[in-house]
mmCIF file with all atom_site columns, C-alpha atoms in Angstrom:
data_model
loop_
_atom_site.group_PDB
_atom_site.id
_atom_site.type_symbol
_atom_site.label_atom_id
_atom_site.label_alt_id
_atom_site.label_comp_id
_atom_site.label_asym_id
_atom_site.label_entity_id
_atom_site.label_seq_id
_atom_site.pdbx_PDB_ins_code
_atom_site.Cartn_x
_atom_site.Cartn_y
_atom_site.Cartn_z
_atom_site.occupancy
_atom_site.B_iso_or_equiv
_atom_site.pdbx_formal_charge
_atom_site.auth_seq_id
_atom_site.auth_comp_id
_atom_site.auth_asym_id
_atom_site.auth_atom_id
_atom_site.pdbx_PDB_model_num
ATOM 1   C CA . MET X 1 1   ? -29.534 -4.389  4.460   1.00 34.00 ? 1   MET X CA 1
ATOM 2   C CA . LEU X 1 2   ? -26.224 -2.426  4.810   1.00 36.00 ? 2   LEU X CA 1
ATOM 3   C CA . THR X 1 3   ? -26.006 -0.780  7.951   1.00 36.00 ? 3   THR X CA 1
ATOM 4   C CA . SER X 1 4   ? -22.415 0.949   7.488   1.00 36.00 ? 4   SER X CA 1
ATOM 5   C CA . THR X 1 5   ? -19.812 1.527   4.756   1.00 37.00 ? 5   THR X CA 1
ATOM 6   C CA . SER X 1 6   ? -16.077 1.674   5.314   1.00 40.00 ? 6   SER X CA 1
ATOM 7   C CA . VAL X 1 7   ? -13.632 2.897   2.582   1.00 38.00 ? 7   VAL X CA 1
ATOM 8   C CA . PHE X 1 8   ? -10.070 2.606   3.002   1.00 40.00 ? 8   PHE X CA 1
ATOM 9   C CA . GLN X 1 9   ? -7.170  4.007   1.001   1.00 38.00 ? 9   GLN X CA 1
ATOM 10  C CA . SER X 1 10  ? -3.998  2.471   0.702   1.00 42.00 ? 10  SER X CA 1
ATOM 11  C CA . ALA X 1 11  ? -0.802  3.728   -1.028  1.00 39.00 ? 11  ALA X CA 1
ATOM 12  C CA . ALA X 1 12  ? 1.552   0.986   -2.539  1.00 38.00 ? 12  ALA X CA 1
ATOM 13  C CA . ALA X 1 13  ? 4.191   0.740   0.311   1.00 40.00 ? 13  ALA X CA 1
ATOM 14  C CA . PRO X 1 14  ? 5.411   -1.872  2.458   1.00 43.00 ? 14  PRO X CA 1
ATOM 15  C CA . GLY X 1 15  ? 2.869   -3.678  4.775   1.00 42.00 ? 15  GLY X CA 1
ATOM 16  C CA . ARG X 1 16  ? -0.034  -3.056  2.357   1.00 41.00 ? 16  ARG X CA 1
ATOM 17  C CA . ARG X 1 17  ? -0.345  -6.192  0.489   1.00 46.00 ? 17  ARG X CA 1
ATOM 18  C CA . ASN X 1 18  ? -3.063  -9.167  -0.088  1.00 46.00 ? 18  ASN X CA 1
ATOM 19  C CA . THR X 1 19  ? -0.922  -12.704 -0.370  1.00 46.00 ? 19  THR X CA 1
ATOM 20  C CA . ASN X 1 20  ? -3.687  -13.614 -2.928  1.00 46.00 ? 20  ASN X CA 1
ATOM 21  C CA . ALA X 1 21  ? -3.490  -10.570 -5.241  1.00 41.00 ? 21  ALA X CA 1
ATOM 22  C CA . THR X 1 22  ? -1.522  -9.577  -8.129  1.00 35.00 ? 22  THR X CA 1
ATOM 23  C CA . PRO X 1 23  ? 0.371   -6.342  -7.611  1.00 35.00 ? 23  PRO X CA 1
ATOM 24  C CA . ALA X 1 24  ? -1.217  -3.069  -8.277  1.00 35.00 ? 24  ALA X CA 1
ATOM 25  C CA . ALA X 1 25  ? -0.712  -1.141  -11.335 1.00 35.00 ? 25  ALA X CA 1
ATOM 26  C CA . SER X 1 26  ? -1.365  2.145   -9.538  1.00 35.00 ? 26  SER X CA 1
ATOM 27  C CA . PRO X 1 27  ? 0.526   3.680   -6.751  1.00 36.00 ? 27  PRO X CA 1
ATOM 28  C CA . LEU X 1 28  ? -2.716  4.534   -5.064  1.00 37.00 ? 28  LEU X CA 1
ATOM 29  C CA . ARG X 1 29  ? -5.606  2.082   -4.697  1.00 40.00 ? 29  ARG X CA 1
ATOM 30  C CA . TYR X 1 30  ? -8.792  1.665   -2.694  1.00 44.00 ? 30  TYR X CA 1
ATOM 31  C CA . VAL X 1 31  ? -10.144 -1.056  -0.510  1.00 49.00 ? 31  VAL X CA 1
ATOM 32  C CA . LEU X 1 32  ? -13.934 -1.089  -0.465  1.00 50.00 ? 32  LEU X CA 1
ATOM 33  C CA . LEU X 1 33  ? -15.478 -3.022  2.291   1.00 50.00 ? 33  LEU X CA 1
ATOM 34  C CA . TYR X 1 34  ? -19.398 -2.909  2.950   1.00 47.00 ? 34  TYR X CA 1
ATOM 35  C CA . ILE X 1 35  ? -19.812 -4.033  6.642   1.00 44.00 ? 35  ILE X CA 1
ATOM 36  C CA . ILE X 1 36  ? -23.078 -5.181  7.317   1.00 45.00 ? 36  ILE X CA 1
ATOM 37  C CA . ASP X 1 37  ? -22.875 -5.677  11.235  1.00 50.00 ? 37  ASP X CA 1
ATOM 38  C CA . ASP X 1 38  ? -20.542 -6.678  14.056  1.00 50.00 ? 38  ASP X CA 1
ATOM 39  C CA . THR X 1 39  ? -21.162 -10.155 13.307  1.00 54.00 ? 39  THR X CA 1
ATOM 40  C CA . VAL X 1 40  ? -19.274 -9.940  10.061  1.00 74.00 ? 40  VAL X CA 1
ATOM 41  C CA . GLN X 1 41  ? -16.537 -7.550  11.571  1.00 83.00 ? 41  GLN X CA 1
ATOM 42  C CA . THR X 1 42  ? -14.571 -8.400  14.613  1.00 89.00 ? 42  THR X CA 1
ATOM 43  C CA . GLU X 1 43  ? -11.307 -7.526  16.331  1.00 93.00 ? 43  GLU X CA 1
ATOM 44  C CA . ARG X 1 44  ? -8.455  -9.656  17.322  1.00 94.00 ? 44  ARG X CA 1
ATOM 45  C CA . PRO X 1 45  ? -4.742  -9.399  18.371  1.00 96.00 ? 45  PRO X CA 1
ATOM 46  C CA . LEU X 1 46  ? -1.983  -9.830  15.623  1.00 96.00 ? 46  LEU X CA 1
ATOM 47  C CA . SER X 1 47  ? -1.110  -13.163 14.716  1.00 95.00 ? 47  SER X CA 1
ATOM 48  C CA . ASP X 1 48  ? 2.685   -14.256 14.567  1.00 96.00 ? 48  ASP X CA 1
ATOM 49  C CA . LYS X 1 49  ? 2.609   -14.060 10.609  1.00 95.00 ? 49  LYS X CA 1
ATOM 50  C CA . GLU X 1 50  ? 1.320   -10.534 10.892  1.00 96.00 ? 50  GLU X CA 1
ATOM 51  C CA . ILE X 1 51  ? 3.915   -9.268  13.326  1.00 96.00 ? 51  ILE X CA 1
ATOM 52  C CA . LYS X 1 52  ? 6.520   -10.880 11.034  1.00 96.00 ? 52  LYS X CA 1
ATOM 53  C CA . ILE X 1 53  ? 5.196   -9.114  7.955   1.00 96.00 ? 53  ILE X CA 1
ATOM 54  C CA . LEU X 1 54  ? 5.272   -5.855  9.888   1.00 96.00 ? 54  LEU X CA 1
ATOM 55  C CA . ARG X 1 55  ? 8.719   -6.327  11.248  1.00 97.00 ? 55  ARG X CA 1
ATOM 56  C CA . GLN X 1 56  ? 9.966   -7.245  7.626   1.00 96.00 ? 56  GLN X CA 1
ATOM 57  C CA . ASP X 1 57  ? 8.389   -3.907  6.541   1.00 95.00 ? 57  ASP X CA 1
ATOM 58  C CA . LEU X 1 58  ? 10.171  -1.864  9.143   1.00 96.00 ? 58  LEU X CA 1
ATOM 59  C CA . LYS X 1 59  ? 13.421  -3.531  7.697   1.00 96.00 ? 59  LYS X CA 1
ATOM 60  C CA . ARG X 1 60  ? 12.585  -2.811  4.156   1.00 96.00 ? 60  ARG X CA 1
ATOM 61  C CA . LEU X 1 61  ? 12.164  0.929   5.358   1.00 95.00 ? 61  LEU X CA 1
ATOM 62  C CA . ASP X 1 62  ? 15.760  1.084   7.253   1.00 95.00 ? 62  ASP X CA 1
ATOM 63  C CA . LYS X 1 63  ? 17.106  -0.339  3.807   1.00 95.00 ? 63  LYS X CA 1
ATOM 64  C CA . GLN X 1 64  ? 15.259  2.263   1.699   1.00 94.00 ? 64  GLN X CA 1
ATOM 65  C CA . LYS X 1 65  ? 16.378  5.184   4.075   1.00 94.00 ? 65  LYS X CA 1
ATOM 66  C CA . LEU X 1 66  ? 19.911  4.222   3.500   1.00 95.00 ? 66  LEU X CA 1
ATOM 67  C CA . PHE X 1 67  ? 19.452  4.058   -0.152  1.00 95.00 ? 67  PHE X CA 1
ATOM 68  C CA . GLN X 1 68  ? 17.913  7.414   -0.014  1.00 95.00 ? 68  GLN X CA 1
ATOM 69  C CA . ILE X 1 69  ? 20.922  8.990   1.932   1.00 95.00 ? 69  ILE X CA 1
ATOM 70  C CA . LYS X 1 70  ? 23.412  7.452   -0.525  1.00 96.00 ? 70  LYS X CA 1
ATOM 71  C CA . PHE X 1 71  ? 21.495  8.692   -3.508  1.00 94.00 ? 71  PHE X CA 1
ATOM 72  C CA . LEU X 1 72  ? 21.434  12.178  -2.181  1.00 95.00 ? 72  LEU X CA 1
ATOM 73  C CA . VAL X 1 73  ? 25.204  11.932  -1.439  1.00 96.00 ? 73  VAL X CA 1
ATOM 74  C CA . GLY X 1 74  ? 26.015  10.639  -4.722  1.00 96.00 ? 74  GLY X CA 1
ATOM 75  C CA . TRP X 1 75  ? 23.550  13.374  -6.343  1.00 95.00 ? 75  TRP X CA 1
ATOM 76  C CA . THR X 1 76  ? 25.164  16.226  -4.735  1.00 96.00 ? 76  THR X CA 1
ATOM 77  C CA . LEU X 1 77  ? 28.712  14.864  -5.356  1.00 96.00 ? 77  LEU X CA 1
ATOM 78  C CA . LEU X 1 78  ? 27.954  14.796  -8.998  1.00 95.00 ? 78  LEU X CA 1
ATOM 79  C CA . ALA X 1 79  ? 26.608  18.203  -9.161  1.00 94.00 ? 79  ALA X CA 1
ATOM 80  C CA . ILE X 1 80  ? 29.680  19.538  -7.650  1.00 94.00 ? 80  ILE X CA 1
ATOM 81  C CA . ILE X 1 81  ? 32.204  17.493  -9.864  1.00 95.00 ? 81  ILE X CA 1
ATOM 82  C CA . VAL X 1 82  ? 30.546  18.371  -12.994 1.00 93.00 ? 82  VAL X CA 1
ATOM 83  C CA . GLY X 1 83  ? 30.268  22.160  -11.859 1.00 93.00 ? 83  GLY X CA 1
ATOM 84  C CA . THR X 1 84  ? 33.874  22.199  -11.227 1.00 93.00 ? 84  THR X CA 1
ATOM 85  C CA . PHE X 1 85  ? 34.884  20.487  -14.594 1.00 92.00 ? 85  PHE X CA 1
ATOM 86  C CA . VAL X 1 86  ? 32.666  23.246  -16.223 1.00 92.00 ? 86  VAL X CA 1
ATOM 87  C CA . TYR X 1 87  ? 34.082  25.822  -14.055 1.00 90.00 ? 87  TYR X CA 1
ATOM 88  C CA . PHE X 1 88  ? 37.552  25.888  -15.359 1.00 90.00 ? 88  PHE X CA 1
ATOM 89  C CA . ARG X 1 89  ? 36.092  26.367  -18.956 1.00 88.00 ? 89  ARG X CA 1
ATOM 90  C CA . LEU X 1 90  ? 34.178  29.570  -18.456 1.00 88.00 ? 90  LEU X CA 1
ATOM 91  C CA . ASP X 1 91  ? 34.867  32.724  -20.227 1.00 85.00 ? 91  ASP X CA 1
ATOM 92  C CA . THR X 1 92  ? 32.548  35.177  -18.787 1.00 89.00 ? 92  THR X CA 1
ATOM 93  C CA . THR X 1 93  ? 31.168  36.210  -15.356 1.00 89.00 ? 93  THR X CA 1
ATOM 94  C CA . THR X 1 94  ? 27.665  35.527  -16.813 1.00 91.00 ? 94  THR X CA 1
ATOM 95  C CA . GLU X 1 95  ? 28.380  31.896  -17.622 1.00 89.00 ? 95  GLU X CA 1
ATOM 96  C CA . LEU X 1 96  ? 29.676  31.587  -14.067 1.00 91.00 ? 96  LEU X CA 1
ATOM 97  C CA . TYR X 1 97  ? 26.353  32.702  -12.675 1.00 92.00 ? 97  TYR X CA 1
ATOM 98  C CA . LEU X 1 98  ? 24.431  30.236  -14.729 1.00 93.00 ? 98  LEU X CA 1
ATOM 99  C CA . LEU X 1 99  ? 26.623  27.802  -13.773 1.00 93.00 ? 99  LEU X CA 1
ATOM 100 C CA . ILE X 1 100 ? 26.275  28.324  -10.246 1.00 93.00 ? 100 ILE X CA 1
ATOM 101 C CA . GLY X 1 101 ? 22.340  28.783  -10.357 1.00 95.00 ? 101 GLY X CA 1
ATOM 102 C CA . THR X 1 102 ? 22.320  25.357  -12.430 1.00 94.00 ? 102 THR X CA 1
ATOM 103 C CA . VAL X 1 103 ? 24.327  23.503  -9.688  1.00 94.00 ? 103 VAL X CA 1
ATOM 104 C CA . VAL X 1 104 ? 22.125  24.924  -7.057  1.00 95.00 ? 104 VAL X CA 1
ATOM 105 C CA . ILE X 1 105 ? 19.041  23.697  -8.853  1.00 96.00 ? 105 ILE X CA 1
ATOM 106 C CA . TYR X 1 106 ? 20.546  20.289  -9.573  1.00 94.00 ? 106 TYR X CA 1
ATOM 107 C CA . ILE X 1 107 ? 21.236  19.827  -5.836  1.00 95.00 ? 107 ILE X CA 1
ATOM 108 C CA . LEU X 1 108 ? 17.677  21.213  -4.640  1.00 96.00 ? 108 LEU X CA 1
ATOM 109 C CA . ILE X 1 109 ? 16.024  18.567  -6.918  1.00 95.00 ? 109 ILE X CA 1
ATOM 110 C CA . GLY X 1 110 ? 18.089  15.873  -5.078  1.00 94.00 ? 110 GLY X CA 1
ATOM 111 C CA . VAL X 1 111 ? 17.037  17.466  -1.799  1.00 96.00 ? 111 VAL X CA 1
ATOM 112 C CA . TRP X 1 112 ? 13.294  17.672  -2.660  1.00 96.00 ? 112 TRP X CA 1
ATOM 113 C CA . THR X 1 113 ? 13.426  13.882  -4.060  1.00 94.00 ? 113 THR X CA 1
ATOM 114 C CA . PHE X 1 114 ? 15.224  12.796  -0.595  1.00 95.00 ? 114 PHE X CA 1
ATOM 115 C CA . LEU X 1 115 ? 12.770  14.610  1.636   1.00 95.00 ? 115 LEU X CA 1
ATOM 116 C CA . GLU X 1 116 ? 9.637   13.242  -0.316  1.00 95.00 ? 116 GLU X CA 1
ATOM 117 C CA . ALA X 1 117 ? 10.808  9.938   0.008   1.00 94.00 ? 117 ALA X CA 1
ATOM 118 C CA . TYR X 1 118 ? 11.720  10.590  3.701   1.00 94.00 ? 118 TYR X CA 1
ATOM 119 C CA . LEU X 1 119 ? 8.595   11.782  4.735   1.00 95.00 ? 119 LEU X CA 1
ATOM 120 C CA . LYS X 1 120 ? 6.498   9.031   3.198   1.00 94.00 ? 120 LYS X CA 1
ATOM 121 C CA . GLN X 1 121 ? 8.819   6.441   4.962   1.00 95.00 ? 121 GLN X CA 1
ATOM 122 C CA . LYS X 1 122 ? 8.460   8.348   8.147   1.00 94.00 ? 122 LYS X CA 1
ATOM 123 C CA . LYS X 1 123 ? 4.761   8.253   7.811   1.00 95.00 ? 123 LYS X CA 1
ATOM 124 C CA . LEU X 1 124 ? 4.830   4.356   7.135   1.00 95.00 ? 124 LEU X CA 1
ATOM 125 C CA . ARG X 1 125 ? 6.906   3.834   10.142  1.00 96.00 ? 125 ARG X CA 1
ATOM 126 C CA . LYS X 1 126 ? 4.878   5.738   12.621  1.00 96.00 ? 126 LYS X CA 1
ATOM 127 C CA . ASN X 1 127 ? 1.441   3.675   11.249  1.00 96.00 ? 127 ASN X CA 1
ATOM 128 C CA . ILE X 1 128 ? 3.730   0.370   11.821  1.00 96.00 ? 128 ILE X CA 1
ATOM 129 C CA . ASN X 1 129 ? 4.456   1.270   15.063  1.00 96.00 ? 129 ASN X CA 1
ATOM 130 C CA . PHE X 1 130 ? 0.833   2.375   15.862  1.00 97.00 ? 130 PHE X CA 1
ATOM 131 C CA . VAL X 1 131 ? -0.344  -1.101  14.766  1.00 96.00 ? 131 VAL X CA 1
ATOM 132 C CA . PHE X 1 132 ? 2.081   -2.508  17.168  1.00 97.00 ? 132 PHE X CA 1
ATOM 133 C CA . ALA X 1 133 ? 0.954   -0.292  19.781  1.00 96.00 ? 133 ALA X CA 1
ATOM 134 C CA . THR X 1 134 ? -2.775  -0.805  19.445  1.00 95.00 ? 134 THR X CA 1
ATOM 135 C CA . ASN X 1 135 ? -2.324  -4.441  18.748  1.00 96.00 ? 135 ASN X CA 1
ATOM 136 C CA . LYS X 1 136 ? -5.927  -4.645  16.751  1.00 94.00 ? 136 LYS X CA 1
ATOM 137 C CA . VAL X 1 137 ? -6.650  -6.600  13.621  1.00 95.00 ? 137 VAL X CA 1
ATOM 138 C CA . LYS X 1 138 ? -10.145 -5.925  12.057  1.00 93.00 ? 138 LYS X CA 1
ATOM 139 C CA . SER X 1 139 ? -11.317 -9.417  10.823  1.00 93.00 ? 139 SER X CA 1
ATOM 140 C CA . ILE X 1 140 ? -13.783 -10.176 8.509   1.00 91.00 ? 140 ILE X CA 1
ATOM 141 C CA . LYS X 1 141 ? -14.719 -13.953 8.206   1.00 90.00 ? 141 LYS X CA 1
ATOM 142 C CA . VAL X 1 142 ? -16.887 -15.039 5.331   1.00 91.00 ? 142 VAL X CA 1
ATOM 143 C CA . ILE X 1 143 ? -18.272 -18.412 4.811   1.00 90.00 ? 143 ILE X CA 1
ATOM 144 C CA . GLY X 1 144 ? -20.406 -18.719 1.813   1.00 88.00 ? 144 GLY X CA 1
ATOM 145 C CA . THR X 1 145 ? -20.730 -20.232 -1.693  1.00 89.00 ? 145 THR X CA 1
ATOM 146 C CA . ASP X 1 146 ? -23.278 -17.872 -3.601  1.00 90.00 ? 146 ASP X CA 1
ATOM 147 C CA . TYR X 1 147 ? -21.634 -14.577 -4.692  1.00 93.00 ? 147 TYR X CA 1
ATOM 148 C CA . ILE X 1 148 ? -21.581 -12.379 -7.876  1.00 93.00 ? 148 ILE X CA 1
ATOM 149 C CA . GLU X 1 149 ? -18.345 -10.889 -9.503  1.00 94.00 ? 149 GLU X CA 1
ATOM 150 C CA . LEU X 1 150 ? -18.322 -7.336  -10.847 1.00 91.00 ? 150 LEU X CA 1
ATOM 151 C CA . SER X 1 151 ? -15.881 -7.016  -13.389 1.00 88.00 ? 151 SER X CA 1
ATOM 152 C CA . GLU X 1 152 ? -13.058 -4.148  -12.941 1.00 84.00 ? 152 GLU X CA 1
ATOM 153 C CA . VAL X 1 153 ? -13.658 -0.833  -14.051 1.00 82.00 ? 153 VAL X CA 1
ATOM 154 C CA . GLU X 1 154 ? -10.547 0.966   -15.562 1.00 82.00 ? 154 GLU X CA 1
ATOM 155 C CA . ASP X 1 155 ? -8.001  0.057   -12.730 1.00 80.00 ? 155 ASP X CA 1
ATOM 156 C CA . GLU X 1 156 ? -10.246 0.014   -9.662  1.00 82.00 ? 156 GLU X CA 1
ATOM 157 C CA . GLY X 1 157 ? -10.041 -3.861  -9.274  1.00 87.00 ? 157 GLY X CA 1
ATOM 158 C CA . VAL X 1 158 ? -12.559 -6.472  -8.916  1.00 90.00 ? 158 VAL X CA 1
ATOM 159 C CA . ASN X 1 159 ? -15.770 -6.096  -6.592  1.00 91.00 ? 159 ASN X CA 1
ATOM 160 C CA . TYR X 1 160 ? -17.971 -8.979  -4.779  1.00 92.00 ? 160 TYR X CA 1
ATOM 161 C CA . LEU X 1 161 ? -21.309 -9.572  -3.484  1.00 91.00 ? 161 LEU X CA 1
ATOM 162 C CA . PHE X 1 162 ? -21.226 -12.421 -1.208  1.00 91.00 ? 162 PHE X CA 1
ATOM 163 C CA . GLN X 1 163 ? -24.481 -13.799 0.104   1.00 88.00 ? 163 GLN X CA 1
ATOM 164 C CA . ILE X 1 164 ? -23.629 -14.632 3.992   1.00 83.00 ? 164 ILE X CA 1
ATOM 165 C CA . SER X 1 165 ? -27.193 -15.303 4.903   1.00 76.00 ? 165 SER X CA 1
ATOM 166 C CA . ASP X 1 166 ? -30.644 -15.586 3.896   1.00 73.00 ? 166 ASP X CA 1
ATOM 167 C CA . ASN X 1 167 ? -31.089 -11.518 4.027   1.00 78.00 ? 167 ASN X CA 1
ATOM 168 C CA . LYS X 1 168 ? -27.479 -10.466 4.369   1.00 82.00 ? 168 LYS X CA 1
ATOM 169 C CA . ILE X 1 169 ? -24.801 -9.380  1.578   1.00 86.00 ? 169 ILE X CA 1
ATOM 170 C CA . LEU X 1 170 ? -21.217 -8.540  2.052   1.00 88.00 ? 170 LEU X CA 1
ATOM 171 C CA . SER X 1 171 ? -19.898 -6.184  -0.762  1.00 88.00 ? 171 SER X CA 1
ATOM 172 C CA . PHE X 1 172 ? -16.046 -5.848  -0.952  1.00 90.00 ? 172 PHE X CA 1
ATOM 173 C CA . GLY X 1 173 ? -13.290 -5.346  -3.395  1.00 89.00 ? 173 GLY X CA 1
ATOM 174 C CA . GLY X 1 174 ? -10.395 -3.437  -4.794  1.00 88.00 ? 174 GLY X CA 1
ATOM 175 C CA . GLN X 1 175 ? -7.019  -4.063  -6.444  1.00 88.00 ? 175 GLN X CA 1
ATOM 176 C CA . ASP X 1 176 ? -6.166  -6.424  -3.495  1.00 89.00 ? 176 ASP X CA 1
ATOM 177 C CA . PHE X 1 177 ? -8.950  -8.920  -4.446  1.00 91.00 ? 177 PHE X CA 1
ATOM 178 C CA . TYR X 1 178 ? -8.071  -10.244 -7.841  1.00 91.00 ? 178 TYR X CA 1
ATOM 179 C CA . PRO X 1 179 ? -9.235  -13.885 -8.243  1.00 91.00 ? 179 PRO X CA 1
ATOM 180 C CA . THR X 1 180 ? -6.532  -16.463 -7.956  1.00 92.00 ? 180 THR X CA 1
ATOM 181 C CA . LYS X 1 181 ? -6.228  -20.117 -7.759  1.00 91.00 ? 181 LYS X CA 1
ATOM 182 C CA . ASN X 1 182 ? -7.398  -20.128 -4.069  1.00 92.00 ? 182 ASN X CA 1
ATOM 183 C CA . PHE X 1 183 ? -9.600  -17.229 -4.347  1.00 94.00 ? 183 PHE X CA 1
ATOM 184 C CA . PRO X 1 184 ? -12.329 -16.574 -3.627  1.00 93.00 ? 184 PRO X CA 1
ATOM 185 C CA . SER X 1 185 ? -13.348 -19.581 -1.581  1.00 94.00 ? 185 SER X CA 1
ATOM 186 C CA . ASP X 1 186 ? -16.028 -20.677 0.387   1.00 93.00 ? 186 ASP X CA 1
ATOM 187 C CA . ASN X 1 187 ? -14.181 -19.784 3.678   1.00 94.00 ? 187 ASN X CA 1
ATOM 188 C CA . PHE X 1 188 ? -12.018 -16.950 3.864   1.00 94.00 ? 188 PHE X CA 1
ATOM 189 C CA . GLU X 1 189 ? -10.830 -14.278 6.222   1.00 94.00 ? 189 GLU X CA 1
ATOM 190 C CA . ILE X 1 190 ? -9.882  -10.448 5.472   1.00 93.00 ? 190 ILE X CA 1
ATOM 191 C CA . ALA X 1 191 ? -7.461  -9.223  7.914   1.00 94.00 ? 191 ALA X CA 1
ATOM 192 C CA . ILE X 1 192 ? -6.869  -5.256  8.047   1.00 94.00 ? 192 ILE X CA 1
ATOM 193 C CA . CYS X 1 193 ? -4.585  -3.006  10.178  1.00 95.00 ? 193 CYS X CA 1
ATOM 194 C CA . ASN X 1 194 ? -5.366  0.564   9.998   1.00 93.00 ? 194 ASN X CA 1
ATOM 195 C CA . GLY X 1 195 ? -2.869  3.425   10.710  1.00 93.00 ? 195 GLY X CA 1
ATOM 196 C CA . GLN X 1 196 ? -3.533  6.674   12.939  1.00 92.00 ? 196 GLN X CA 1
ATOM 197 C CA . LYS X 1 197 ? -5.610  8.264   10.176  1.00 91.00 ? 197 LYS X CA 1
ATOM 198 C CA . GLY X 1 198 ? -7.440  5.129   8.890   1.00 89.00 ? 198 GLY X CA 1
ATOM 199 C CA . GLU X 1 199 ? -4.699  4.300   6.087   1.00 90.00 ? 199 GLU X CA 1
ATOM 200 C CA . VAL X 1 200 ? -4.503  0.553   5.419   1.00 91.00 ? 200 VAL X CA 1
ATOM 201 C CA . VAL X 1 201 ? -1.108  -0.537  6.911   1.00 94.00 ? 201 VAL X CA 1
ATOM 202 C CA . LEU X 1 202 ? -1.594  -4.277  6.507   1.00 94.00 ? 202 LEU X CA 1
ATOM 203 C CA . LEU X 1 203 ? -4.197  -6.278  4.351   1.00 93.00 ? 203 LEU X CA 1
ATOM 204 C CA . GLU X 1 204 ? -4.267  -10.042 4.060   1.00 94.00 ? 204 GLU X CA 1
ATOM 205 C CA . THR X 1 205 ? -6.366  -12.668 2.921   1.00 93.00 ? 205 THR X CA 1
ATOM 206 C CA . TYR X 1 206 ? -6.445  -16.112 4.547   1.00 94.00 ? 206 TYR X CA 1
ATOM 207 C CA . ASN X 1 207 ? -8.276  -18.870 2.480   1.00 94.00 ? 207 ASN X CA 1
ATOM 208 C CA . TYR X 1 208 ? -9.579  -21.788 4.605   1.00 94.00 ? 208 TYR X CA 1
ATOM 209 C CA . GLY X 1 209 ? -11.811 -23.474 2.206   1.00 93.00 ? 209 GLY X CA 1
ATOM 210 C CA . LYS X 1 210 ? -11.830 -24.457 -1.403  1.00 94.00 ? 210 LYS X CA 1
ATOM 211 C CA . LYS X 1 211 ? -12.023 -22.100 -4.440  1.00 94.00 ? 211 LYS X CA 1
ATOM 212 C CA . ILE X 1 212 ? -15.683 -21.388 -5.829  1.00 94.00 ? 212 ILE X CA 1
ATOM 213 C CA . ARG X 1 213 ? -16.806 -19.793 -8.875  1.00 93.00 ? 213 ARG X CA 1
ATOM 214 C CA . PRO X 1 214 ? -19.110 -16.849 -9.077  1.00 92.00 ? 214 PRO X CA 1
ATOM 215 C CA . ASN X 1 215 ? -23.037 -17.446 -9.768  1.00 91.00 ? 215 ASN X CA 1
ATOM 216 C CA . ARG X 1 216 ? -22.829 -14.664 -12.266 1.00 91.00 ? 216 ARG X CA 1
ATOM 217 C CA . LYS X 1 217 ? -20.432 -12.226 -13.628 1.00 91.00 ? 217 LYS X CA 1
ATOM 218 C CA . ILE X 1 218 ? -21.544 -8.672  -14.223 1.00 89.00 ? 218 ILE X CA 1
ATOM 219 C CA . THR X 1 219 ? -19.532 -6.370  -16.484 1.00 84.00 ? 219 THR X CA 1
ATOM 220 C CA . ALA X 1 220 ? -19.416 -2.496  -16.486 1.00 65.00 ? 220 ALA X CA 1
#
């Protein structure tokens, strides 16, 4: 009997990955975990590997920020250079106003693109720092050989129904859980780190057992 349901939303960004999953086609994906009770989900501190991953994500955010600044400067300079070139070929005041309006709009598009990326990166950085501060990982350990695989519908990912005891089933899935040469296995762990508002900041799957096949596959 399922006693609680958790749905995590994850944007395609640094720190949101599954080492066993193929890259998601959509920029927004969902991770569904139907958690039976506290015997399935536990909490533990960050491992050395997870700390390393999050630090690498922070470095990538720094590089992205630098790129965005260079992009904005280059975009603005291009607008000014092109505008200046056209200015000396104008014949009327009306054309001058049109040129000024076009250059301003062009620059504003660059500023808007920069701010949009900057705010997303700032939010990601805050969530990563939040994970470091709380030092908590939701750990779901699964040991079992009997499961049913639910085929992907559109781009929502593959879902699984794992029999983990005589009367308990763990249901989970999403774009981070596509089958690979090592997953699903008869012994694995799903590790999740959430941000301030429940966003998935880090998602890892660790395989400790051998690859197994589903008892049954169900299509849409």
